[in-house]
DNA sequence: ACTGAAAGCACTTCTCC
DNA sequence: GGAGAAGTGCTTTCAGT
């Protein structure tokens, strides 16, 4: 992390909120001309601090209102089995995130589905196909809130 | 969810991967002219299916390599207490996500910190200040993978 | 590191199909 | 619902400090 100054942090803050802001607008907010802002943004992209720019969709509007965390235990823990499991599970459209974790279980999945019926279908038709899973436990999300970006 | 056709889904897929793609490039990939692509993107924005456009930062490069899920139990469950708790906890820079959940605990936090020392500091100096928390349990993330966007 | 200006290019609108 | 063209405005570069 090559030291970010006040200006860089402000740029990152604004781009995390809305990455379609123009260089011109950024420059105005920072009381600078286009050039230094443009150069700083490009540098932040080249250094990899800014990984990418993505459109965020509304889960409700695309039938993904239901969020469930599923903790799972698996039989084998060799590198290739875990890797294969990760790849296959992430290929399922319902699975959004995959974590190898400490604690009583070995891994945790975050899934997003339309409703309870879709959840049931996921468990019965998809998750149960994985031979390596010995047990699992579902935690339903009643409400959620997340931060827009990182505080720098 | 006003039915998305094949073109809309392709547009959303591409914008979820890189929202800085130009209308011109989008149009070329879809074998269309600028106009229909432009109109479709604007409609997706107006309808709220596209919520916003954000820059994604690399956690490693901004000292947020360590991810921990903390399940917590709280004493009171009235609407205002829970709401206050959510607001205060999300105001902490370490806390990225907050969930009210079913199961053995009442809520779950996803926190991202630099290292174990920063985690210890968070627990001892910040989380322990919340009077309503009766108990909590930390699950450390050993490795993680997440999908770029939703499969439509 | 920043300013200011200029060229290039994409966005946005409009007309027509 | 889409094509093509034109005007506008932002991006990107470059000379200068």
Coordinates of C-alpha atoms (C1' of nucleotides) in Angstrom, one line a residue, chain D residues 1 3 5 8-9 15:
Chain D
dG1 C1' -37.4 -1.3 -31.5
dA3 C1' -30.3 2.9 -37.7
dA5 C1' -26.1 11.6 -38.3
dT8 C1' -22.5 18.8 -27.3
dG9 C1' -19.5 17.8 -23.6
dA15 C1' 3.2 22.6 -23.5

